[in-house]
């Protein structure tokens, strides 16, 4: 296992870390504008950004949108039970711990070597109630007790693609089982024109949840470029107005679709089952340039 120097200051400079993990070459690159902030890349694809001095800072566009979902999941500061499928640098688990102290969280991250790297170089707050399970996301979700979670957040990518078995109605049946009544599911989805994967994922969620909302850059929704979209689902009404306000005020404003407009957006796409599921499309090389 090859490894560069640790992310610590040497002669006034902070050096990057490079280390082989199960998913490829992981790199922790220092943020030049924030003294103790780092970006995690896997095989050159940005995965997470963490500021150890300010874990409530969310740099990536899609993570800010997931942060809005977390903020609106319960009254400010109230602890929650959260399940994170996909760990990365544990950005969102750190965010929950910082903004909702005493929350209890479970993170399912398949890449054990990545977990060791992140724990060593970007240590968690000792008071954070975060349990990390090294397992496949769906297998790890199956171990969550029935009705335990206020939030299930899916942000799982293997080789920059969401694995097929995390895109089906059967997978969402496991999500529903783990959620408390009225709990919320949020997923980071990535797609580009013609948006067949995104439309199918909305139809799949609509087959299992009564209420949906989608947050994305308008150019992504128009099929003009590849990008991320955050899907939120619940059996109870979602705070669409407040989610819309927050998304619109982001540095890169997002648009929220819900109701009839979101149904129309699916264009007649059918729910995805295990038997027909495929991984999300690979992003074009230009996305990471």
mmCIF file of C-alpha atoms in Angstrom:
data_model
loop_
_atom_site.group_PDB
_atom_site.id
_atom_site.type_symbol
_atom_site.label_atom_id
_atom_site.label_comp_id
_atom_site.label_asym_id
_atom_site.label_seq_id
_atom_site.Cartn_x
_atom_site.Cartn_y
_atom_site.Cartn_z
ATOM 1 C CA UNK A 1 0.000 0.000 0.000
ATOM 2 C CA UNK A 2 1.676 3.203 -1.161
ATOM 3 C CA UNK A 3 1.259 6.296 0.939
ATOM 4 C CA UNK A 4 2.562 9.849 0.812
ATOM 5 C CA UNK A 5 3.157 12.054 3.824
ATOM 6 C CA UNK A 6 0.492 12.653 6.431
ATOM 7 C CA UNK A 7 -1.672 15.798 6.167
ATOM 8 C CA UNK A 8 0.246 17.814 8.731
ATOM 9 C CA UNK A 9 2.127 21.074 8.501
ATOM 10 C CA UNK A 10 5.777 20.722 7.552
ATOM 11 C CA UNK A 11 7.842 23.869 7.205
ATOM 12 C CA UNK A 12 4.613 25.879 7.020
ATOM 13 C CA UNK A 13 3.052 23.785 4.249
ATOM 14 C CA UNK A 14 0.396 21.092 4.249
ATOM 15 C CA UNK A 15 1.027 18.127 2.010
ATOM 16 C CA UNK A 16 -1.478 15.882 0.318
ATOM 17 C CA UNK A 17 -1.952 12.210 1.139
ATOM 18 C CA UNK A 18 -2.168 9.500 -1.506
ATOM 19 C CA UNK A 19 -3.043 5.938 -0.550
ATOM 20 C CA UNK A 20 -4.425 2.858 -2.264
ATOM 21 C CA UNK A 21 -7.820 1.847 -0.922
ATOM 22 C CA UNK A 22 -10.239 -0.839 -2.030
ATOM 23 C CA UNK A 23 -11.922 1.527 -4.505
ATOM 24 C CA UNK A 24 -8.766 2.846 -6.153
ATOM 25 C CA UNK A 25 -6.297 5.635 -5.437
ATOM 26 C CA UNK A 26 -7.533 7.868 -2.631
ATOM 27 C CA UNK A 27 -6.122 11.363 -2.319
ATOM 28 C CA UNK A 28 -6.636 13.886 0.466
ATOM 29 C CA UNK A 29 -5.859 17.292 -0.995
ATOM 30 C CA UNK A 30 -5.546 20.338 1.285
ATOM 31 C CA UNK A 31 -7.867 23.283 0.750
ATOM 32 C CA UNK A 32 -5.741 26.373 0.182
ATOM 33 C CA UNK A 33 -8.416 28.671 1.609
ATOM 34 C CA UNK A 34 -9.221 26.705 4.791
ATOM 35 C CA UNK A 35 -6.321 25.664 7.048
ATOM 36 C CA UNK A 36 -7.690 22.271 8.155
ATOM 37 C CA UNK A 37 -9.957 21.418 5.242
ATOM 38 C CA UNK A 38 -9.461 18.574 2.784
ATOM 39 C CA UNK A 39 -10.981 17.211 -0.413
ATOM 40 C CA UNK A 40 -11.146 13.452 -0.856
ATOM 41 C CA UNK A 41 -10.714 12.148 -4.398
ATOM 42 C CA UNK A 42 -10.937 8.531 -5.574
ATOM 43 C CA UNK A 43 -9.167 7.888 -8.865
ATOM 44 C CA UNK A 44 -9.337 11.629 -9.516
ATOM 45 C CA UNK A 45 -13.087 11.968 -8.907
ATOM 46 C CA UNK A 46 -13.983 14.353 -6.044
ATOM 47 C CA UNK A 47 -15.915 12.480 -3.344
ATOM 48 C CA UNK A 48 -16.061 14.629 -0.213
ATOM 49 C CA UNK A 49 -14.860 17.857 1.357
ATOM 50 C CA UNK A 50 -14.258 18.135 5.106
ATOM 51 C CA UNK A 51 -13.315 21.123 7.252
ATOM 52 C CA UNK A 52 -12.114 19.789 10.602
ATOM 53 C CA UNK A 53 -12.425 23.242 12.168
ATOM 54 C CA UNK A 54 -15.951 23.773 10.836
ATOM 55 C CA UNK A 55 -17.761 20.470 10.154
ATOM 56 C CA UNK A 56 -20.961 22.412 9.481
ATOM 57 C CA UNK A 57 -19.334 23.841 6.330
ATOM 58 C CA UNK A 58 -20.526 22.000 3.224
ATOM 59 C CA UNK A 59 -18.499 22.842 0.135
ATOM 60 C CA UNK A 60 -19.950 20.528 -2.503
ATOM 61 C CA UNK A 61 -23.195 21.607 -4.135
ATOM 62 C CA UNK A 62 -25.017 18.307 -3.661
ATOM 63 C CA UNK A 63 -23.873 18.031 -0.037
ATOM 64 C CA UNK A 64 -25.319 21.465 0.723
ATOM 65 C CA UNK A 65 -28.635 20.237 -0.656
ATOM 66 C CA UNK A 66 -28.478 17.146 1.517
ATOM 67 C CA UNK A 67 -27.606 19.499 4.369
ATOM 68 C CA UNK A 68 -30.877 21.336 3.773
ATOM 69 C CA UNK A 69 -32.729 18.023 4.040
ATOM 70 C CA UNK A 70 -30.944 17.315 7.332
ATOM 71 C CA UNK A 71 -31.730 20.803 8.639
ATOM 72 C CA UNK A 72 -35.432 20.364 7.860
ATOM 73 C CA UNK A 73 -35.744 16.811 9.190
ATOM 74 C CA UNK A 74 -36.564 18.004 12.726
ATOM 75 C CA UNK A 75 -36.629 21.255 14.722
ATOM 76 C CA UNK A 76 -33.189 22.942 14.876
ATOM 77 C CA UNK A 77 -30.743 21.191 17.165
ATOM 78 C CA UNK A 78 -32.967 18.214 17.945
ATOM 79 C CA UNK A 79 -31.027 14.912 17.855
ATOM 80 C CA UNK A 80 -31.967 12.409 15.171
ATOM 81 C CA UNK A 81 -31.234 8.817 14.259
ATOM 82 C CA UNK A 82 -29.498 8.863 10.869
ATOM 83 C CA UNK A 83 -28.241 6.150 8.538
ATOM 84 C CA UNK A 84 -25.658 7.083 5.909
ATOM 85 C CA UNK A 85 -25.222 4.661 3.029
ATOM 86 C CA UNK A 86 -21.780 5.538 1.693
ATOM 87 C CA UNK A 87 -19.270 7.213 3.958
ATOM 88 C CA UNK A 88 -16.585 8.955 1.917
ATOM 89 C CA UNK A 89 -14.832 11.319 4.301
ATOM 90 C CA UNK A 90 -17.884 11.214 6.624
ATOM 91 C CA UNK A 91 -18.813 14.788 5.710
ATOM 92 C CA UNK A 92 -22.555 14.480 6.297
ATOM 93 C CA UNK A 93 -22.187 12.412 9.475
ATOM 94 C CA UNK A 94 -19.899 15.142 10.827
ATOM 95 C CA UNK A 95 -22.476 17.747 9.759
ATOM 96 C CA UNK A 96 -25.265 16.002 11.658
ATOM 97 C CA UNK A 97 -23.050 15.637 14.740
ATOM 98 C CA UNK A 98 -22.169 19.358 14.634
ATOM 99 C CA UNK A 99 -25.649 20.716 13.951
ATOM 100 C CA UNK A 100 -27.644 18.151 15.940
ATOM 101 C CA UNK A 101 -25.540 17.170 18.983
ATOM 102 C CA UNK A 102 -26.390 13.847 20.663
ATOM 103 C CA UNK A 103 -27.652 12.401 17.389
ATOM 104 C CA UNK A 104 -27.015 8.692 16.924
ATOM 105 C CA UNK A 105 -25.705 7.727 13.516
ATOM 106 C CA UNK A 106 -24.792 4.632 11.555
ATOM 107 C CA UNK A 107 -22.523 4.848 8.505
ATOM 108 C CA UNK A 108 -22.270 1.951 6.072
ATOM 109 C CA UNK A 109 -19.112 2.133 3.956
ATOM 110 C CA UNK A 110 -17.873 -0.899 2.051
ATOM 111 C CA UNK A 111 -14.296 0.325 1.567
ATOM 112 C CA UNK A 112 -12.532 -0.695 4.791
ATOM 113 C CA UNK A 113 -9.201 0.769 3.690
ATOM 114 C CA UNK A 114 -10.873 4.120 3.015
ATOM 115 C CA UNK A 115 -12.469 4.071 6.460
ATOM 116 C CA UNK A 116 -9.055 3.470 8.056
ATOM 117 C CA UNK A 117 -7.510 6.313 6.034
ATOM 118 C CA UNK A 118 -10.255 8.783 6.967
ATOM 119 C CA UNK A 119 -10.237 7.794 10.635
ATOM 120 C CA UNK A 120 -6.467 8.234 10.802
ATOM 121 C CA UNK A 121 -6.029 11.441 8.861
ATOM 122 C CA UNK A 122 -9.375 13.186 9.439
ATOM 123 C CA UNK A 123 -10.339 11.969 12.917
ATOM 124 C CA UNK A 124 -13.895 12.257 14.142
ATOM 125 C CA UNK A 125 -14.900 14.280 17.177
ATOM 126 C CA UNK A 126 -14.529 11.964 20.156
ATOM 127 C CA UNK A 127 -18.038 12.931 21.325
ATOM 128 C CA UNK A 128 -19.732 12.126 18.023
ATOM 129 C CA UNK A 129 -22.051 9.144 18.319
ATOM 130 C CA UNK A 130 -21.152 7.656 14.943
ATOM 131 C CA UNK A 131 -20.845 3.931 14.302
ATOM 132 C CA UNK A 132 -19.165 2.889 11.063
ATOM 133 C CA UNK A 133 -19.970 -0.510 9.589
ATOM 134 C CA UNK A 134 -17.750 -1.852 6.790
ATOM 135 C CA UNK A 135 -20.283 -3.594 4.568
ATOM 136 C CA UNK A 136 -22.169 -3.351 1.321
ATOM 137 C CA UNK A 137 -24.752 -0.575 1.624
ATOM 138 C CA UNK A 138 -27.791 -2.797 1.158
ATOM 139 C CA UNK A 139 -26.435 -5.513 3.443
ATOM 140 C CA UNK A 140 -25.616 -2.913 6.091
ATOM 141 C CA UNK A 141 -29.056 -1.337 5.786
ATOM 142 C CA UNK A 142 -30.608 -4.757 6.408
ATOM 143 C CA UNK A 143 -29.000 -4.746 9.877
ATOM 144 C CA UNK A 144 -30.677 -1.476 10.902
ATOM 145 C CA UNK A 145 -33.592 -2.212 13.269
ATOM 146 C CA UNK A 146 -37.119 -1.754 11.972
ATOM 147 C CA UNK A 147 -38.386 1.812 12.361
ATOM 148 C CA UNK A 148 -35.101 3.097 13.802
ATOM 149 C CA UNK A 149 -34.121 5.954 11.469
ATOM 150 C CA UNK A 150 -35.404 9.491 11.132
ATOM 151 C CA UNK A 151 -33.199 9.845 8.067
ATOM 152 C CA UNK A 152 -31.677 7.457 5.544
ATOM 153 C CA UNK A 153 -29.201 9.189 3.236
ATOM 154 C CA UNK A 154 -27.851 7.327 0.210
ATOM 155 C CA UNK A 155 -24.659 8.626 -1.378
ATOM 156 C CA UNK A 156 -23.061 5.481 -2.775
ATOM 157 C CA UNK A 157 -20.805 5.419 -5.797
ATOM 158 C CA UNK A 158 -18.504 2.706 -7.075
ATOM 159 C CA UNK A 159 -16.281 3.925 -9.870
ATOM 160 C CA UNK A 160 -18.429 7.116 -10.018
ATOM 161 C CA UNK A 161 -21.586 5.010 -10.591
ATOM 162 C CA UNK A 162 -24.365 4.037 -8.189
ATOM 163 C CA UNK A 163 -24.478 0.213 -8.000
ATOM 164 C CA UNK A 164 -27.529 -1.355 -9.616
ATOM 165 C CA UNK A 165 -28.808 -3.072 -6.448
ATOM 166 C CA UNK A 166 -29.237 0.356 -4.803
ATOM 167 C CA UNK A 167 -31.649 1.621 -7.473
ATOM 168 C CA UNK A 168 -34.635 -0.739 -7.143
ATOM 169 C CA UNK A 169 -38.019 -0.930 -5.463
ATOM 170 C CA UNK A 170 -36.708 -3.846 -3.389
ATOM 171 C CA UNK A 171 -33.914 -1.619 -2.084
ATOM 172 C CA UNK A 172 -36.466 1.062 -1.187
ATOM 173 C CA UNK A 173 -38.501 -1.558 0.653
ATOM 174 C CA UNK A 174 -35.469 -1.960 2.942
ATOM 175 C CA UNK A 175 -35.227 1.824 3.316
ATOM 176 C CA UNK A 176 -38.896 2.031 4.335
ATOM 177 C CA UNK A 177 -38.466 -0.791 6.820
ATOM 178 C CA UNK A 178 -35.587 1.035 8.536
ATOM 179 C CA UNK A 179 -37.374 4.411 8.641
ATOM 180 C CA UNK A 180 -39.628 5.587 11.417
ATOM 181 C CA UNK A 181 -43.186 6.412 10.304
ATOM 182 C CA UNK A 182 -42.867 9.715 8.486
ATOM 183 C CA UNK A 183 -39.070 9.444 8.309
ATOM 184 C CA UNK A 184 -37.271 10.791 5.258
ATOM 185 C CA UNK A 185 -35.109 9.226 2.587
ATOM 186 C CA UNK A 186 -32.651 11.340 0.605
ATOM 187 C CA UNK A 187 -30.466 10.137 -2.261
ATOM 188 C CA UNK A 188 -27.692 11.734 -4.258
ATOM 189 C CA UNK A 189 -28.326 10.779 -7.889
ATOM 190 C CA UNK A 190 -26.076 11.516 -10.847
ATOM 191 C CA UNK A 191 -27.177 11.562 -14.471
ATOM 192 C CA UNK A 192 -26.899 13.396 -17.768
ATOM 193 C CA UNK A 193 -28.874 13.655 -20.964
ATOM 194 C CA UNK A 194 -31.306 12.056 -21.721
ATOM 195 C CA UNK A 195 -31.856 11.639 -17.925
ATOM 196 C CA UNK A 196 -33.249 8.108 -18.241
ATOM 197 C CA UNK A 197 -31.658 7.018 -14.958
ATOM 198 C CA UNK A 198 -32.994 10.013 -13.031
ATOM 199 C CA UNK A 199 -36.504 9.610 -14.411
ATOM 200 C CA UNK A 200 -36.467 5.928 -13.511
ATOM 201 C CA UNK A 201 -35.316 6.668 -9.972
ATOM 202 C CA UNK A 202 -38.137 9.154 -9.447
ATOM 203 C CA UNK A 203 -40.665 6.607 -10.718
ATOM 204 C CA UNK A 204 -39.151 3.977 -8.413
ATOM 205 C CA UNK A 205 -39.410 6.239 -5.363
ATOM 206 C CA UNK A 206 -42.968 7.219 -6.316
ATOM 207 C CA UNK A 207 -43.904 3.530 -6.208
ATOM 208 C CA UNK A 208 -42.876 3.326 -2.559
ATOM 209 C CA UNK A 209 -43.363 6.821 -1.052
ATOM 210 C CA UNK A 210 -46.346 9.174 -1.053
ATOM 211 C CA UNK A 211 -44.373 12.429 -1.171
ATOM 212 C CA UNK A 212 -41.358 13.312 -3.336
ATOM 213 C CA UNK A 213 -39.227 16.347 -4.118
ATOM 214 C CA UNK A 214 -36.194 16.725 -6.389
ATOM 215 C CA UNK A 215 -33.500 19.391 -6.018
ATOM 216 C CA UNK A 216 -31.056 20.052 -8.844
ATOM 217 C CA UNK A 217 -29.373 22.657 -10.980
ATOM 218 C CA UNK A 218 -31.856 23.802 -13.647
ATOM 219 C CA UNK A 219 -29.375 22.964 -16.422
ATOM 220 C CA UNK A 220 -29.229 19.363 -15.183
ATOM 221 C CA UNK A 221 -33.030 19.151 -15.076
ATOM 222 C CA UNK A 222 -33.171 20.461 -18.647
ATOM 223 C CA UNK A 223 -30.767 17.728 -19.743
ATOM 224 C CA UNK A 224 -28.077 20.209 -20.731
ATOM 225 C CA UNK A 225 -25.253 18.655 -18.697
ATOM 226 C CA UNK A 226 -24.290 15.792 -16.423
ATOM 227 C CA UNK A 227 -24.733 16.542 -12.734
ATOM 228 C CA UNK A 228 -26.186 15.649 -9.367
ATOM 229 C CA UNK A 229 -29.775 15.733 -8.190
ATOM 230 C CA UNK A 230 -31.019 15.144 -4.655
ATOM 231 C CA UNK A 231 -34.214 13.120 -4.347
ATOM 232 C CA UNK A 232 -36.179 13.398 -1.087
ATOM 233 C CA UNK A 233 -39.009 11.026 -0.196
ATOM 234 C CA UNK A 234 -41.388 10.463 2.715
ATOM 235 C CA UNK A 235 -44.884 9.279 3.482
ATOM 236 C CA UNK A 236 -45.706 12.644 5.056
ATOM 237 C CA UNK A 237 -45.731 16.084 3.385
ATOM 238 C CA UNK A 238 -42.271 17.531 2.773
ATOM 239 C CA UNK A 239 -41.239 21.129 3.621
ATOM 240 C CA UNK A 240 -41.189 22.034 -0.061
ATOM 241 C CA UNK A 241 -41.478 25.818 0.375
ATOM 242 C CA UNK A 242 -38.543 26.034 2.776
ATOM 243 C CA UNK A 243 -36.482 23.565 0.737
ATOM 244 C CA UNK A 244 -37.161 25.719 -2.329
ATOM 245 C CA UNK A 245 -36.065 28.877 -0.519
ATOM 246 C CA UNK A 246 -32.855 27.318 0.710
ATOM 247 C CA UNK A 247 -31.955 25.757 -2.633
ATOM 248 C CA UNK A 248 -32.554 29.061 -4.412
ATOM 249 C CA UNK A 249 -30.219 30.880 -2.013
ATOM 250 C CA UNK A 250 -27.274 28.509 -2.522
ATOM 251 C CA UNK A 251 -24.124 29.819 -4.236
ATOM 252 C CA UNK A 252 -25.194 27.676 -7.209
ATOM 253 C CA UNK A 253 -28.979 28.009 -7.025
ATOM 254 C CA UNK A 254 -31.024 24.855 -7.353
ATOM 255 C CA UNK A 255 -34.596 24.276 -8.434
ATOM 256 C CA UNK A 256 -37.104 22.118 -6.574
ATOM 257 C CA UNK A 257 -39.613 20.003 -8.462
ATOM 258 C CA UNK A 258 -42.518 18.251 -6.746
ATOM 259 C CA UNK A 259 -46.130 17.281 -7.267
ATOM 260 C CA UNK A 260 -47.519 17.142 -10.788
ATOM 261 C CA UNK A 261 -44.441 18.797 -12.301
ATOM 262 C CA UNK A 262 -42.222 16.036 -10.917
ATOM 263 C CA UNK A 263 -44.621 13.349 -12.126
ATOM 264 C CA UNK A 264 -44.579 14.920 -15.593
ATOM 265 C CA UNK A 265 -40.776 15.041 -15.481
ATOM 266 C CA UNK A 266 -40.598 11.232 -15.311
ATOM 267 C CA UNK A 267 -42.026 11.075 -18.820
ATOM 268 C CA UNK A 268 -43.770 7.760 -18.179
ATOM 269 C CA UNK A 269 -40.679 5.993 -16.812
ATOM 270 C CA UNK A 270 -41.421 2.749 -14.973
ATOM 271 C CA UNK A 271 -40.231 1.731 -11.506
ATOM 272 C CA UNK A 272 -36.948 -0.201 -11.464
ATOM 273 C CA UNK A 273 -36.886 -3.697 -9.960
ATOM 274 C CA UNK A 274 -33.924 -5.855 -8.967
ATOM 275 C CA UNK A 275 -34.415 -7.953 -12.078
ATOM 276 C CA UNK A 276 -34.006 -4.972 -14.413
ATOM 277 C CA UNK A 277 -31.720 -2.692 -12.381
ATOM 278 C CA UNK A 278 -28.507 -1.306 -13.879
ATOM 279 C CA UNK A 279 -25.861 0.984 -12.442
ATOM 280 C CA UNK A 280 -26.176 4.721 -12.967
ATOM 281 C CA UNK A 281 -24.378 6.059 -16.064
ATOM 282 C CA UNK A 282 -20.701 6.865 -15.881
ATOM 283 C CA UNK A 283 -19.966 10.598 -15.928
ATOM 284 C CA UNK A 284 -18.181 11.929 -18.991
ATOM 285 C CA UNK A 285 -14.459 12.636 -18.477
ATOM 286 C CA UNK A 286 -15.087 16.379 -18.805
ATOM 287 C CA UNK A 287 -17.011 16.415 -15.490
ATOM 288 C CA UNK A 288 -13.805 16.159 -13.431
ATOM 289 C CA UNK A 289 -11.622 18.494 -15.477
#
